[in-house]
Coordinates of C-alpha atoms and ligand atoms in Angstrom, one line a residue:
X639 CA 122.5 111.4 102.3
X640 CA 122.6 113.9 104.9
X641 CA 118.6 114.7 106.7
X642 CA 118.7 117.8 104.9
X643 CA 119.4 115.8 102.0
X644 CA 116.5 113.7 102.3
X645 CA 114.2 116.8 103.2
X646 CA 115.3 118.4 100.2
X647 CA 115.1 115.4 97.4
X648 CA 111.1 115.2 99.3
X649 CA 110.5 118.7 99.1
X650 CA 111.8 118.2 94.8
X651 CA 109.0 115.9 94.5
X652 CA 111.8 113.0 94.5
X653 CA 110.6 109.6 95.9
X654 CA 112.0 108.6 99.5
X655 CA 112.6 104.7 99.6
X656 CA 111.9 102.9 102.6
X657 CA 115.6 102.9 103.9
X658 CA 115.6 106.9 103.7
X659 CA 111.9 107.4 105.1
X660 CA 112.7 105.1 108.2
X661 CA 115.9 107.2 108.4
X662 CA 114.0 110.0 109.0
X663 CA 111.2 108.9 110.8
X664 CA 113.2 107.0 113.2
X665 CA 115.9 109.5 113.6
X666 CA 115.1 113.5 112.7
X667 CA 114.2 115.6 115.7
X668 CA 110.5 115.9 115.4
X669 CA 110.9 120.1 115.0
X670 CA 113.0 119.3 111.7
X671 CA 110.5 116.5 110.2
X672 CA 107.8 118.9 111.2
X673 CA 108.9 122.0 109.7
X674 CA 110.3 120.0 106.3
X675 CA 106.7 118.4 106.7
X676 CA 105.1 121.9 106.7
X677 CA 107.8 123.1 104.1
X678 CA 106.2 120.5 102.0
X679 CA 102.0 121.4 102.5
X680 CA 102.9 125.2 101.6
X681 CA 103.9 123.8 98.1
X682 CA 101.2 121.6 97.7
X683 CA 98.4 123.3 98.7
X684 CA 97.0 126.3 96.7
X685 CA 96.6 128.4 99.8
X686 CA 98.9 127.9 102.9
X687 CA 96.6 129.6 105.1
X688 CA 93.7 127.6 104.6
X689 CA 92.9 124.5 106.7
X690 CA 89.6 122.4 105.0
X691 CA 87.0 120.7 106.8
X692 CA 84.1 119.1 105.8
X693 CA 80.4 118.0 107.3
X694 CA 79.5 114.1 106.6
X695 CA 77.7 111.6 107.8
X696 CA 78.5 107.5 108.5
X697 CA 76.3 105.2 108.3
X698 CA 76.8 101.7 108.6
X699 CA 75.3 99.7 106.5
X700 CA 74.8 96.3 108.1
X701 CA 76.7 95.5 111.5
X702 CA 77.1 92.1 109.5
X703 CA 80.4 90.6 108.5
X704 CA 82.6 87.8 108.2
X705 CA 86.1 89.5 108.2
X706 CA 86.9 89.2 112.3
X707 CA 89.2 92.0 112.2
X708 CA 90.0 92.0 116.0
X709 CA 90.0 95.5 116.2
X710 CA 86.8 95.6 115.7
X711 CA 83.7 96.1 118.5
X712 CA 81.2 97.2 116.1
X713 CA 80.2 93.8 114.1
X714 CA 78.7 90.8 114.3
X715 CA 78.4 87.1 112.5
X716 CA 75.6 86.4 110.5
X717 CA 74.2 83.7 113.1
X718 CA 73.9 86.7 116.1
X719 CA 70.5 87.2 115.1
X720 CA 69.5 89.5 118.0
X721 CA 72.1 92.0 117.1
X722 CA 72.5 91.9 113.0
X723 CA 71.4 94.8 111.3
X724 CA 70.8 96.4 108.0
X725 CA 70.1 100.0 107.7
X726 CA 66.4 100.4 106.3
X727 CA 65.6 103.1 103.8
X728 CA 63.4 104.9 106.3
X729 CA 66.7 105.0 108.7
X730 CA 68.6 106.4 106.1
X731 CA 66.2 109.1 105.5
X732 CA 66.3 110.3 108.9
X733 CA 70.1 110.2 109.0
X734 CA 70.1 111.9 105.9
X735 CA 67.6 114.5 106.8
X736 CA 69.4 115.2 109.9
X737 CA 72.4 115.9 107.8
X738 CA 71.2 118.2 105.4
X739 CA 69.7 120.2 108.2
X740 CA 73.3 120.5 109.7
X741 CA 74.7 121.4 105.9
X742 CA 76.1 117.7 105.2
X743 CA 76.4 116.9 101.8
X744 CA 77.8 113.5 101.9
X745 CA 77.0 109.9 103.0
X746 CA 80.2 107.9 104.1
X747 CA 78.5 104.5 103.7
X748 CA 80.4 101.6 105.8
X749 CA 79.7 98.2 106.1
X750 CA 80.8 95.0 107.0
X751 CA 81.4 92.0 104.6
X752 CA 77.9 90.8 104.7
X753 CA 77.6 87.0 103.3
X754 CA 74.0 87.4 101.7
X755 CA 74.4 90.7 100.2
X756 CA 75.3 91.1 97.0
X757 CA 76.0 93.4 93.9
X758 CA 72.1 93.8 93.5
X759 CA 71.6 94.8 97.1
X760 CA 74.3 97.5 96.7
X761 CA 73.1 98.7 93.4
X762 CA 69.4 99.0 94.3
X763 CA 70.5 100.9 97.7
X764 CA 72.6 103.1 95.8
X765 CA 70.2 104.0 93.4
X766 CA 67.3 104.6 96.0
X767 CA 69.3 107.2 98.1
X768 CA 70.3 108.7 94.9
X769 CA 66.5 108.8 93.7
X770 CA 65.8 110.1 97.1
X771 CA 68.8 112.5 97.7
X772 CA 70.3 113.3 94.3
X773 CA 72.4 116.1 95.7
X774 CA 74.0 113.8 98.5
X775 CA 77.5 112.3 97.8
X776 CA 77.8 108.7 98.5
X777 CA 81.3 107.9 99.4
X778 CA 81.2 104.3 100.1
X779 CA 82.5 101.0 100.7
X780 CA 85.9 100.1 100.8
X781 CA 88.5 98.1 98.9
X782 CA 88.0 95.3 101.1
X783 CA 84.0 95.4 100.4
X784 CA 84.6 95.5 96.8
X785 CA 86.6 92.5 96.4
X786 CA 84.0 90.8 98.9
X787 CA 80.8 91.6 96.8
X788 CA 82.7 90.6 93.4
X789 CA 83.2 87.2 95.1
X790 CA 79.9 86.2 96.2
X791 CA 78.4 88.3 93.1
X792 CA 80.6 85.7 91.0
X793 CA 82.0 88.8 89.3
X794 CA 85.7 90.4 89.1
X795 CA 86.4 94.0 90.8
X796 CA 86.0 95.9 87.6
X797 CA 82.4 95.1 86.5
X798 CA 81.8 95.6 90.6
X799 CA 83.2 99.2 90.3
X800 CA 81.5 99.8 87.1
X801 CA 78.5 98.8 88.6
X802 CA 78.5 100.6 91.7
X803 CA 80.0 104.0 89.9
X804 CA 76.7 103.8 87.5
X805 CA 74.5 103.0 90.4
X806 CA 75.5 106.1 92.2
X807 CA 78.6 105.5 93.9
X808 CA 81.0 109.0 94.0
X809 CA 84.2 107.9 95.4
X810 CA 85.9 105.2 97.1
X811 CA 87.1 105.4 100.5
X812 CA 90.4 104.1 101.8
X813 CA 89.2 101.8 104.7
X814 CA 90.1 99.0 105.1
X815 CA 94.0 99.6 104.4
X816 CA 95.0 98.9 108.1
X817 CA 98.7 98.3 107.5
X818 CA 99.0 97.2 104.2
X819 CA 101.1 94.1 105.2
X820 CA 100.1 90.5 105.1
X821 CA 101.7 89.3 108.0
X822 CA 100.2 92.5 110.0
X823 CA 96.7 91.5 108.7
X824 CA 96.6 87.8 109.2
X825 CA 97.1 88.6 113.1
X826 CA 94.7 91.7 113.4
X827 CA 91.8 91.2 109.9
X828 CA 92.6 87.3 109.1
X829 CA 89.6 86.9 106.8
X830 CA 90.3 90.4 105.3
X831 CA 91.2 90.3 101.4
X832 CA 95.0 90.9 101.3
X833 CA 97.1 93.4 100.6
X834 CA 97.1 92.7 96.4
X835 CA 93.6 92.7 96.7
X836 CA 93.3 96.0 98.5
X837 CA 96.1 97.9 96.2
X838 CA 94.2 96.4 92.6
X839 CA 91.0 97.6 93.6
X840 CA 92.4 100.9 94.5
X841 CA 94.5 100.9 91.1
X842 CA 91.3 99.9 89.3
X843 CA 89.7 102.8 90.3
X844 CA 92.3 104.9 89.6
X845 CA 92.1 103.6 86.2
X846 CA 88.4 104.3 86.0
X847 CA 89.0 107.8 87.3
X848 CA 87.1 107.4 90.7
X849 CA 87.9 109.4 93.6
X850 CA 89.6 107.6 96.3
X851 CA 91.1 108.3 99.4
X852 CA 93.9 106.4 101.4
X853 CA 94.3 105.5 105.0
X854 CA 96.6 103.9 108.0
X855 CA 95.9 102.3 111.2
X856 CA 98.8 102.2 113.2
X857 CA 99.6 101.6 116.7
X858 CA 99.2 98.0 117.2
X859 CA 101.0 95.2 116.0
X860 CA 103.1 96.3 113.1
X861 CA 106.6 97.4 113.3
X862 CA 107.9 101.2 112.4
X863 CA 109.1 99.4 109.0
X864 CA 106.2 98.3 108.1
X865 CA 104.3 101.6 108.6
X866 CA 106.9 102.9 106.7
X867 CA 106.4 100.3 103.5
X868 CA 102.7 100.6 103.7
X869 CA 103.6 104.7 102.9
X870 CA 105.9 103.6 100.4
X871 CA 103.2 101.2 98.9
X872 CA 100.7 104.0 98.3
X873 CA 103.0 106.3 96.9
X874 CA 104.1 103.6 94.4
X875 CA 100.7 103.1 93.4
X876 CA 99.7 107.1 93.6
X877 CA 102.4 107.4 90.9
X878 CA 100.9 104.6 88.5
X879 CA 97.7 106.4 88.3
X880 CA 97.0 107.7 84.8
X881 CA 97.6 111.0 83.9
X882 CA 95.3 113.7 85.4
X883 CA 93.2 111.3 87.3
X884 CA 92.3 111.7 90.6
X885 CA 93.7 108.4 92.4
X886 CA 94.2 109.4 96.1
X887 CA 93.1 112.5 97.0
X888 CA 93.6 112.5 100.6
X889 CA 95.3 110.6 103.3
X890 CA 94.6 109.9 106.7
X891 CA 96.4 108.1 109.6
X892 CA 94.7 106.9 112.6
X893 CA 95.5 105.2 116.0
X894 CA 94.6 102.1 116.9
X895 CA 92.3 102.4 119.9
X896 CA 92.0 99.3 121.6
X897 CA 88.9 99.6 124.6
X898 CA 87.1 95.9 124.6
X899 CA 88.7 94.2 121.6
X900 CA 90.0 90.9 121.0
X901 CA 93.5 92.4 120.4
X902 CA 93.1 94.1 123.6
X903 CA 92.4 91.0 125.3
X904 CA 95.7 89.6 124.0
X905 CA 97.6 92.4 125.5
X906 CA 97.7 94.7 122.2
X907 CA 96.9 98.5 123.8
X908 CA 96.4 101.7 122.3
X909 CA 99.7 103.7 123.5
X910 CA 98.7 107.1 122.2
X911 CA 101.6 109.1 121.8
X912 CA 101.2 112.8 120.4
X913 CA 104.4 112.9 119.8
X914 CA 104.5 109.8 117.8
X915 CA 101.0 110.5 116.0
X916 CA 103.0 114.0 114.9
X917 CA 105.8 112.3 113.5
X918 CA 103.8 110.0 111.4
X919 CA 101.9 113.1 110.2
X920 CA 105.4 114.7 109.0
X921 CA 106.4 111.5 107.3
X922 CA 103.3 110.9 105.8
X923 CA 104.0 114.6 103.8
X924 CA 107.2 113.7 102.9
X925 CA 106.9 110.1 101.5
X926 CA 103.3 110.9 100.3
X927 CA 104.6 114.2 98.1
X928 CA 102.1 113.0 95.4
X929 CA 99.0 113.1 97.5
X930 CA 97.8 116.7 98.1
X931 CA 95.9 116.3 100.9
X932 CA 96.9 115.2 104.4
X933 CA 94.3 115.0 107.4
X934 CA 94.6 115.1 111.2
X935 CA 92.0 113.1 112.3
X936 CA 90.5 115.1 115.7
X937 CA 88.4 111.9 115.9
X938 CA 91.1 109.7 117.5
X939 CA 93.6 112.1 118.4
X940 CA 92.4 115.0 120.1
X941 CA 92.3 118.5 119.7
X942 CA 95.2 119.6 120.9
X943 CA 97.8 117.1 119.2
X944 CA 95.4 117.9 115.7
X945 CA 95.9 121.4 115.8
X946 CA 99.7 121.1 116.2
X947 CA 99.8 118.5 113.3
X948 CA 98.5 121.1 110.6
X949 CA 101.8 122.7 111.6
X950 CA 103.5 119.0 110.6
X951 CA 102.5 118.6 107.3
X952 CA 98.5 117.9 107.6
X953 CA 96.0 120.3 105.7
X954 CA 92.6 119.2 106.6
X955 CA 90.7 118.5 109.5
X956 CA 88.2 116.0 108.5
X957 CA 84.5 115.7 109.2
X958 CA 82.7 116.6 112.2
X959 CA 81.6 113.4 111.5
X960 CA 77.8 113.4 112.9
X961 CA 78.2 109.5 113.3
X962 CA 80.9 106.9 113.7
X963 CA 80.6 103.6 115.1
X964 CA 83.7 101.6 114.9
X965 CA 86.4 103.7 116.4
X966 CA 83.9 105.2 119.0
X967 CA 83.1 101.6 119.6
X968 CA 86.5 101.4 120.8
X969 CA 87.3 104.7 122.8
X970 CA 87.5 107.5 120.6
X971 CA 85.4 110.2 122.2
X972 CA 85.9 113.6 121.0
X973 CA 83.7 115.2 118.8
X974 CA 83.6 118.8 117.3
X975 CA 80.3 120.5 116.0
X976 CA 81.0 123.2 112.9
X977 CA 81.2 125.8 115.5
X978 CA 84.2 124.0 117.4
X979 CA 85.8 123.0 114.3
X980 CA 86.2 126.4 113.2
X981 CA 87.2 127.5 115.9
X982 CA 89.7 124.8 116.6
X983 CA 91.2 125.6 113.3
X984 CA 91.6 129.1 114.0
X985 CA 93.0 129.2 117.3
X986 CA 95.7 126.6 115.6
X987 CA 96.4 130.0 113.0
X988 CA 94.3 129.1 110.1
X989 CA 91.7 130.1 108.4
X990 CA 88.6 127.4 108.0
X991 CA 87.3 126.6 104.6
X992 CA 84.4 124.5 104.4
X993 CA 84.9 121.3 101.5
X994 CA 83.4 118.9 99.6
X995 CA 84.9 115.4 99.3
X996 CA 87.1 116.8 96.7
X997 CA 88.0 119.3 98.2
X998 CA 86.6 121.9 96.7
X999 CA 85.2 125.0 98.5
X1000 CA 81.6 124.7 99.7
X1001 CA 79.5 127.7 100.8
Ligands
SF4_923 S1 86.4 96.9 110.6 FE1 85.1 96.3 109.0 S2 85.6 94.8 108.1 FE2 86.3 94.6 110.1 S3 85.1 93.4 111.3 FE3 84.6 95.6 111.6 S4 83.1 96.2 110.3 FE4 83.8 94.1 109.3

């Protein structure tokens, strides 16, 4: 098939298999790839002249984690008592009050795989946060955390998800996907639940109609083929979601940041290339032609590249991100406030629109 025929296939909503997507990813000229992705974006979003953004706040539930991800400077081992923390309700309140003052509506709650925090801890936490702040949405945990909580609570993941939703969980982030390949995961996240576990937790969330997102962290030890296989796995899972259910609302790729990480000491360093990022955004739009929103991660690629990404398939700029620890601890330092975010979107030629987690417009 020619490149034009492959673009047509993607634009018509058909699935690109690994070989065909890899051909485009590796060999199509960037301008052509980006133009096809932009054309598909025009078909998939309601108003192509709009770029959405969000105000939320990332709060880490704990920094204790047994996963030992080799790209993470943030976590500590349970035995490191002088470093180990669990966020208190008073600390949540301070952070939420500050977020509300800035117009935010969502907490992105992430934590490590803490060996001592089972389902009852998270139920009590979510219930208390919802009691204190019923208007704040909880976008919390991730598939590895759900699998971990199930294991230490002696429950199945379905029961864990049902109990978390009943306690106040509003949506499940795509965290912990990294690259959905078990060889890669063994190298970068040796103790994290594997690919099947990640996909099964997400499939269960889709069956329950719990909104989810999907991510990819690239640029470490994976091959181009493994990146494309990652996208195809996401597309196939999305295609299996029950009719009318949310499934994956958005896809967010980001570049691995190496500074000070164990992977860096093994010689695996950030090799950020704006051109490569734009190719990732464009091929993601073409392969994931059943996931409506593709996010440009300004936090990890910077404003100019994120702005070009909006013309290469992305339709969302993510959050002003009031607090983020894992990525910033490894070398990402860009930041926007709300005015800066809107200016960046306008400079790129679009109308900014504040959104919520479900991509609904906010005032
Ligand atoms: S990235 Fe998350 S799961 Fe991995 S070690 Fe850090 S805190 Fe743990």
